[in-house]
Structures are given as structure tokens and as C-alpha cells.
Amino acid sequence: MSPTTITDLRPTEHPSPPPVVHTASMLWLSAVAFGAFEAVLMIAGELYEGTSALGQLLPGAGFRLAVFAGAVYLALRLKQGANWARWTLAGTLGVFGTLSLVVEPVQWLLAGGSIGEAMAGADAVGWAFAVSRILHVLAVLGAVALMFQPRANAYFRSAGAAA
């Protein structure tokens, strides 16, 4: 057995993430920012309209905060090459998160809602929410697509081998 040297004690160096993984991570962080913006708009709207008391909104806000914190953690781990973070993001927020973002508008359209009427009747807050939601969905879909590009796959394989 050879004696331990200082170079043996250095942490294992991980390869730098390719642009597709870096961009995917930034898109996840953007999705979190859009989600937080939408949550603030929803909570402020309900408080302003008096449809809900603050105490009624706190559990939902706490849940959203936990999801946002988890997504930030996963996005940062993704950038570091954690393949489990990639699959967790894809499965939870990529599938179920996207469904939660689109189910209500799709149900509204299926019930006879009209995009034209919604656009005509939207105020500034409604437009801000709609634009944010569209960008939010696009960020999630873009991040998922980038996480599974060939360069990303190679990066996660090499990062796993380096760990």
C-alpha cells in the first residue's frame, strides 16, 4: 500500500458541462423564476379580490416554495453531471409539472373557452400571467429536450465515470 499524497486527497474533477447541459440548467432556473412570478400574481390577485384569506393561501405557497427549492437544487446538480437529477427533473417537473401547467387551460378550451375572447378581455395582469406561463412551459420543454441530446448523454456518462 502506497502512502497517501496531497494529490490523492483532491476531489475528483468533473468534466465541464457542454453548452446543452448548461443551457438546460439555465432553462430550469428560468422555469422556476416564471413559476414564482405566476405564484405571486395568483396570490396577490386572490388577496386583492378578497376571494381567499392569507391563511388559506399559505399551505399552497409553502408547497410551491418547496417545489421551487427542489427544482433549483436539481438544476444545479444537473449542471454538475448528476444523472439522477436529470431523470428526476424529466420525470417530475418535465412530465407532471408540465401537465399541471397546461391542464387548466386545456380544460377551459375544451369547455368552450375562446383564446380570442380571453385575449380581448385580459388586463395587464392577465397578459403578464399568460406570457409568463407560455415562457414557463417553453423553458421546461426546452430543458427536457436539451438534457437528452447526444452531447448531454455523453457528459452524464463521463460525469458518472468520474464520480
PDB file of C-alpha atoms in Angstrom:
ATOM      1  CA  MET A   1       0.000   0.000   0.000  1.00  0.00           C
ATOM      2  CA  SER A   2       1.450   3.349  -1.020  1.00  0.00           C
ATOM      3  CA  PRO A   3       1.425   6.398   1.225  1.00  0.00           C
ATOM      4  CA  THR A   4      -1.306   8.985   0.581  1.00  0.00           C
ATOM      5  CA  THR A   5      -0.150  12.161  -1.088  1.00  0.00           C
ATOM      6  CA  ILE A   6      -1.846  15.527  -1.244  1.00  0.00           C
ATOM      7  CA  THR A   7      -2.814  14.941  -4.861  1.00  0.00           C
ATOM      8  CA  ASP A   8      -4.698  11.810  -3.774  1.00  0.00           C
ATOM      9  CA  LEU A   9      -6.857  13.938  -1.468  1.00  0.00           C
ATOM     10  CA  ARG A  10      -8.058  16.346  -4.181  1.00  0.00           C
ATOM     11  CA  PRO A  11     -11.712  15.960  -5.121  1.00  0.00           C
ATOM     12  CA  THR A  12     -12.356  14.134  -8.354  1.00  0.00           C
ATOM     13  CA  GLU A  13     -12.544  16.640 -11.156  1.00  0.00           C
ATOM     14  CA  HIS A  14     -15.722  16.503 -13.187  1.00  0.00           C
ATOM     15  CA  PRO A  15     -15.729  17.500 -16.818  1.00  0.00           C
ATOM     16  CA  SER A  16     -17.221  20.900 -17.627  1.00  0.00           C
ATOM     17  CA  PRO A  17     -20.826  20.671 -18.773  1.00  0.00           C
ATOM     18  CA  PRO A  18     -21.385  21.040 -22.501  1.00  0.00           C
ATOM     19  CA  PRO A  19     -23.469  24.008 -23.664  1.00  0.00           C
ATOM     20  CA  VAL A  20     -26.632  21.875 -23.946  1.00  0.00           C
ATOM     21  CA  VAL A  21     -26.443  20.902 -20.258  1.00  0.00           C
ATOM     22  CA  HIS A  22     -25.550  24.428 -19.162  1.00  0.00           C
ATOM     23  CA  THR A  23     -28.474  25.788 -21.167  1.00  0.00           C
ATOM     24  CA  ALA A  24     -30.832  23.106 -19.816  1.00  0.00           C
ATOM     25  CA  SER A  25     -29.846  24.063 -16.281  1.00  0.00           C
ATOM     26  CA  MET A  26     -30.438  27.751 -17.007  1.00  0.00           C
ATOM     27  CA  LEU A  27     -33.817  26.935 -18.564  1.00  0.00           C
ATOM     28  CA  TRP A  28     -34.827  25.037 -15.410  1.00  0.00           C
ATOM     29  CA  LEU A  29     -33.812  28.039 -13.308  1.00  0.00           C
ATOM     30  CA  SER A  30     -35.816  30.278 -15.650  1.00  0.00           C
ATOM     31  CA  ALA A  31     -38.831  27.987 -15.279  1.00  0.00           C
ATOM     32  CA  VAL A  32     -38.548  28.359 -11.501  1.00  0.00           C
ATOM     33  CA  ALA A  33     -38.456  32.148 -11.857  1.00  0.00           C
ATOM     34  CA  PHE A  34     -41.538  32.117 -14.104  1.00  0.00           C
ATOM     35  CA  GLY A  35     -43.321  29.807 -11.660  1.00  0.00           C
ATOM     36  CA  ALA A  36     -42.512  32.085  -8.738  1.00  0.00           C
ATOM     37  CA  PHE A  37     -43.756  35.105 -10.702  1.00  0.00           C
ATOM     38  CA  GLU A  38     -47.005  33.297 -11.528  1.00  0.00           C
ATOM     39  CA  ALA A  39     -47.459  32.270  -7.886  1.00  0.00           C
ATOM     40  CA  VAL A  40     -47.018  35.872  -6.736  1.00  0.00           C
ATOM     41  CA  LEU A  41     -49.571  37.046  -9.294  1.00  0.00           C
ATOM     42  CA  MET A  42     -52.075  34.370  -8.220  1.00  0.00           C
ATOM     43  CA  ILE A  43     -51.657  35.008  -4.501  1.00  0.00           C
ATOM     44  CA  ALA A  44     -51.762  38.791  -4.890  1.00  0.00           C
ATOM     45  CA  GLY A  45     -54.856  38.521  -7.082  1.00  0.00           C
ATOM     46  CA  GLU A  46     -56.716  36.363  -4.589  1.00  0.00           C
ATOM     47  CA  LEU A  47     -55.787  38.651  -1.711  1.00  0.00           C
ATOM     48  CA  TYR A  48     -56.711  41.772  -3.674  1.00  0.00           C
ATOM     49  CA  GLU A  49     -60.072  40.341  -4.780  1.00  0.00           C
ATOM     50  CA  GLY A  50     -60.746  39.011  -1.283  1.00  0.00           C
ATOM     51  CA  THR A  51     -61.504  35.516  -2.568  1.00  0.00           C
ATOM     52  CA  SER A  52     -59.041  33.946  -0.128  1.00  0.00           C
ATOM     53  CA  ALA A  53     -57.505  34.840   3.201  1.00  0.00           C
ATOM     54  CA  LEU A  54     -53.747  34.703   3.656  1.00  0.00           C
ATOM     55  CA  GLY A  55     -54.058  31.706   5.967  1.00  0.00           C
ATOM     56  CA  GLN A  56     -55.832  29.757   3.229  1.00  0.00           C
ATOM     57  CA  LEU A  57     -53.074  30.521   0.728  1.00  0.00           C
ATOM     58  CA  LEU A  58     -50.097  29.693   2.938  1.00  0.00           C
ATOM     59  CA  PRO A  59     -50.147  25.881   2.519  1.00  0.00           C
ATOM     60  CA  GLY A  60     -50.194  26.186  -1.278  1.00  0.00           C
ATOM     61  CA  ALA A  61     -47.495  28.844  -1.188  1.00  0.00           C
ATOM     62  CA  GLY A  62     -45.370  26.648   1.074  1.00  0.00           C
ATOM     63  CA  PHE A  63     -45.768  23.705  -1.283  1.00  0.00           C
ATOM     64  CA  ARG A  64     -44.777  25.852  -4.267  1.00  0.00           C
ATOM     65  CA  LEU A  65     -41.760  27.178  -2.372  1.00  0.00           C
ATOM     66  CA  ALA A  66     -40.641  23.612  -1.627  1.00  0.00           C
ATOM     67  CA  VAL A  67     -41.050  22.640  -5.295  1.00  0.00           C
ATOM     68  CA  PHE A  68     -39.103  25.717  -6.405  1.00  0.00           C
ATOM     69  CA  ALA A  69     -36.287  24.989  -3.932  1.00  0.00           C
ATOM     70  CA  GLY A  70     -36.138  21.362  -5.070  1.00  0.00           C
ATOM     71  CA  ALA A  71     -36.066  22.403  -8.724  1.00  0.00           C
ATOM     72  CA  VAL A  72     -33.201  24.840  -8.102  1.00  0.00           C
ATOM     73  CA  TYR A  73     -31.241  22.136  -6.285  1.00  0.00           C
ATOM     74  CA  LEU A  74     -31.868  19.625  -9.079  1.00  0.00           C
ATOM     75  CA  ALA A  75     -30.940  22.143 -11.797  1.00  0.00           C
ATOM     76  CA  LEU A  76     -27.626  22.849 -10.066  1.00  0.00           C
ATOM     77  CA  ARG A  77     -26.915  19.135  -9.601  1.00  0.00           C
ATOM     78  CA  LEU A  78     -27.817  18.566 -13.265  1.00  0.00           C
ATOM     79  CA  LYS A  79     -25.144  21.050 -14.296  1.00  0.00           C
ATOM     80  CA  GLN A  80     -22.631  19.143 -12.152  1.00  0.00           C
ATOM     81  CA  GLY A  81     -23.355  15.930 -14.047  1.00  0.00           C
ATOM     82  CA  ALA A  82     -25.753  14.155 -11.674  1.00  0.00           C
ATOM     83  CA  ASN A  83     -27.661  11.787 -13.942  1.00  0.00           C
ATOM     84  CA  TRP A  84     -30.220  11.100 -11.183  1.00  0.00           C
ATOM     85  CA  ALA A  85     -31.052  14.840 -11.171  1.00  0.00           C
ATOM     86  CA  ARG A  86     -31.626  14.732 -14.930  1.00  0.00           C
ATOM     87  CA  TRP A  87     -34.078  11.840 -14.611  1.00  0.00           C
ATOM     88  CA  THR A  88     -35.771  13.341 -11.557  1.00  0.00           C
ATOM     89  CA  LEU A  89     -36.311  16.641 -13.367  1.00  0.00           C
ATOM     90  CA  ALA A  90     -37.556  14.902 -16.503  1.00  0.00           C
ATOM     91  CA  GLY A  91     -39.993  12.676 -14.623  1.00  0.00           C
ATOM     92  CA  THR A  92     -41.338  15.043 -12.016  1.00  0.00           C
ATOM     93  CA  LEU A  93     -41.276  18.531 -13.476  1.00  0.00           C
ATOM     94  CA  GLY A  94     -40.908  17.553 -17.117  1.00  0.00           C
ATOM     95  CA  VAL A  95     -43.978  15.306 -17.086  1.00  0.00           C
ATOM     96  CA  PHE A  96     -46.131  16.103 -14.058  1.00  0.00           C
ATOM     97  CA  GLY A  97     -45.085  19.751 -13.825  1.00  0.00           C
ATOM     98  CA  THR A  98     -45.930  20.351 -17.467  1.00  0.00           C
ATOM     99  CA  LEU A  99     -49.283  18.636 -17.052  1.00  0.00           C
ATOM    100  CA  SER A 100     -50.065  20.865 -14.075  1.00  0.00           C
ATOM    101  CA  LEU A 101     -49.273  23.929 -16.180  1.00  0.00           C
ATOM    102  CA  VAL A 102     -51.446  23.018 -19.158  1.00  0.00           C
ATOM    103  CA  VAL A 103     -54.364  21.005 -17.745  1.00  0.00           C
ATOM    104  CA  GLU A 104     -56.439  24.014 -16.654  1.00  0.00           C
ATOM    105  CA  PRO A 105     -56.127  25.957 -19.945  1.00  0.00           C
ATOM    106  CA  VAL A 106     -56.832  22.789 -21.950  1.00  0.00           C
ATOM    107  CA  GLN A 107     -59.924  22.021 -19.849  1.00  0.00           C
ATOM    108  CA  TRP A 108     -61.091  25.614 -20.302  1.00  0.00           C
ATOM    109  CA  LEU A 109     -60.675  25.360 -24.084  1.00  0.00           C
ATOM    110  CA  LEU A 110     -62.458  22.003 -24.181  1.00  0.00           C
ATOM    111  CA  ALA A 111     -65.347  23.529 -22.234  1.00  0.00           C
ATOM    112  CA  GLY A 112     -65.843  26.096 -24.995  1.00  0.00           C
ATOM    113  CA  GLY A 113     -63.408  28.829 -23.976  1.00  0.00           C
ATOM    114  CA  SER A 114     -62.028  31.002 -26.739  1.00  0.00           C
ATOM    115  CA  ILE A 115     -58.474  32.281 -26.966  1.00  0.00           C
ATOM    116  CA  GLY A 116     -59.736  35.353 -28.827  1.00  0.00           C
ATOM    117  CA  GLU A 117     -62.229  36.175 -26.071  1.00  0.00           C
ATOM    118  CA  ALA A 118     -59.601  35.633 -23.407  1.00  0.00           C
ATOM    119  CA  MET A 119     -57.186  37.943 -25.203  1.00  0.00           C
ATOM    120  CA  ALA A 120     -59.854  40.612 -25.678  1.00  0.00           C
ATOM    121  CA  GLY A 121     -60.839  40.508 -22.013  1.00  0.00           C
ATOM    122  CA  ALA A 122     -57.342  40.312 -20.494  1.00  0.00           C
ATOM    123  CA  ASP A 123     -55.983  43.117 -18.361  1.00  0.00           C
ATOM    124  CA  ALA A 124     -52.278  43.812 -17.790  1.00  0.00           C
ATOM    125  CA  VAL A 125     -52.032  41.192 -15.042  1.00  0.00           C
ATOM    126  CA  GLY A 126     -53.765  38.616 -17.221  1.00  0.00           C
ATOM    127  CA  TRP A 127     -51.347  39.302 -20.063  1.00  0.00           C
ATOM    128  CA  ALA A 128     -48.345  39.140 -17.725  1.00  0.00           C
ATOM    129  CA  PHE A 129     -49.553  35.804 -16.373  1.00  0.00           C
ATOM    130  CA  ALA A 130     -50.251  34.379 -19.847  1.00  0.00           C
ATOM    131  CA  VAL A 131     -46.865  35.418 -21.226  1.00  0.00           C
ATOM    132  CA  SER A 132     -45.116  34.054 -18.151  1.00  0.00           C
ATOM    133  CA  ARG A 133     -46.986  30.743 -18.385  1.00  0.00           C
ATOM    134  CA  ILE A 134     -46.100  30.356 -22.080  1.00  0.00           C
ATOM    135  CA  LEU A 135     -42.425  31.099 -21.389  1.00  0.00           C
ATOM    136  CA  HIS A 136     -42.556  28.766 -18.374  1.00  0.00           C
ATOM    137  CA  VAL A 137     -43.839  25.851 -20.485  1.00  0.00           C
ATOM    138  CA  LEU A 138     -41.328  26.590 -23.265  1.00  0.00           C
ATOM    139  CA  ALA A 139     -38.467  26.671 -20.729  1.00  0.00           C
ATOM    140  CA  VAL A 140     -39.470  23.273 -19.322  1.00  0.00           C
ATOM    141  CA  LEU A 141     -39.883  21.673 -22.749  1.00  0.00           C
ATOM    142  CA  GLY A 142     -36.596  23.162 -23.954  1.00  0.00           C
ATOM    143  CA  ALA A 143     -34.738  21.986 -20.853  1.00  0.00           C
ATOM    144  CA  VAL A 144     -36.068  18.436 -21.189  1.00  0.00           C
ATOM    145  CA  ALA A 145     -35.144  18.309 -24.873  1.00  0.00           C
ATOM    146  CA  LEU A 146     -31.613  19.592 -24.221  1.00  0.00           C
ATOM    147  CA  MET A 147     -30.976  17.204 -21.307  1.00  0.00           C
ATOM    148  CA  PHE A 148     -31.199  14.228 -23.654  1.00  0.00           C
ATOM    149  CA  GLN A 149     -29.155  15.497 -26.588  1.00  0.00           C
ATOM    150  CA  PRO A 150     -26.178  13.293 -27.580  1.00  0.00           C
ATOM    151  CA  ARG A 151     -23.625  15.701 -26.025  1.00  0.00           C
ATOM    152  CA  ALA A 152     -25.626  15.708 -22.793  1.00  0.00           C
ATOM    153  CA  ASN A 153     -25.801  11.906 -22.768  1.00  0.00           C
ATOM    154  CA  ALA A 154     -22.009  11.713 -23.216  1.00  0.00           C
ATOM    155  CA  TYR A 155     -21.493  14.257 -20.439  1.00  0.00           C
ATOM    156  CA  PHE A 156     -23.638  12.324 -17.967  1.00  0.00           C
ATOM    157  CA  ARG A 157     -21.824   9.089 -18.851  1.00  0.00           C
ATOM    158  CA  SER A 158     -18.415  10.724 -18.314  1.00  0.00           C
ATOM    159  CA  ALA A 159     -19.531  12.504 -15.132  1.00  0.00           C
ATOM    160  CA  GLY A 160     -20.795   9.192 -13.765  1.00  0.00           C
ATOM    161  CA  ALA A 161     -17.490   7.526 -14.552  1.00  0.00           C
ATOM    162  CA  ALA A 162     -15.587  10.365 -12.823  1.00  0.00           C
ATOM    163  CA  ALA A 163     -17.688  10.136  -9.643  1.00  0.00           C
TER     164      ALA A 163
END
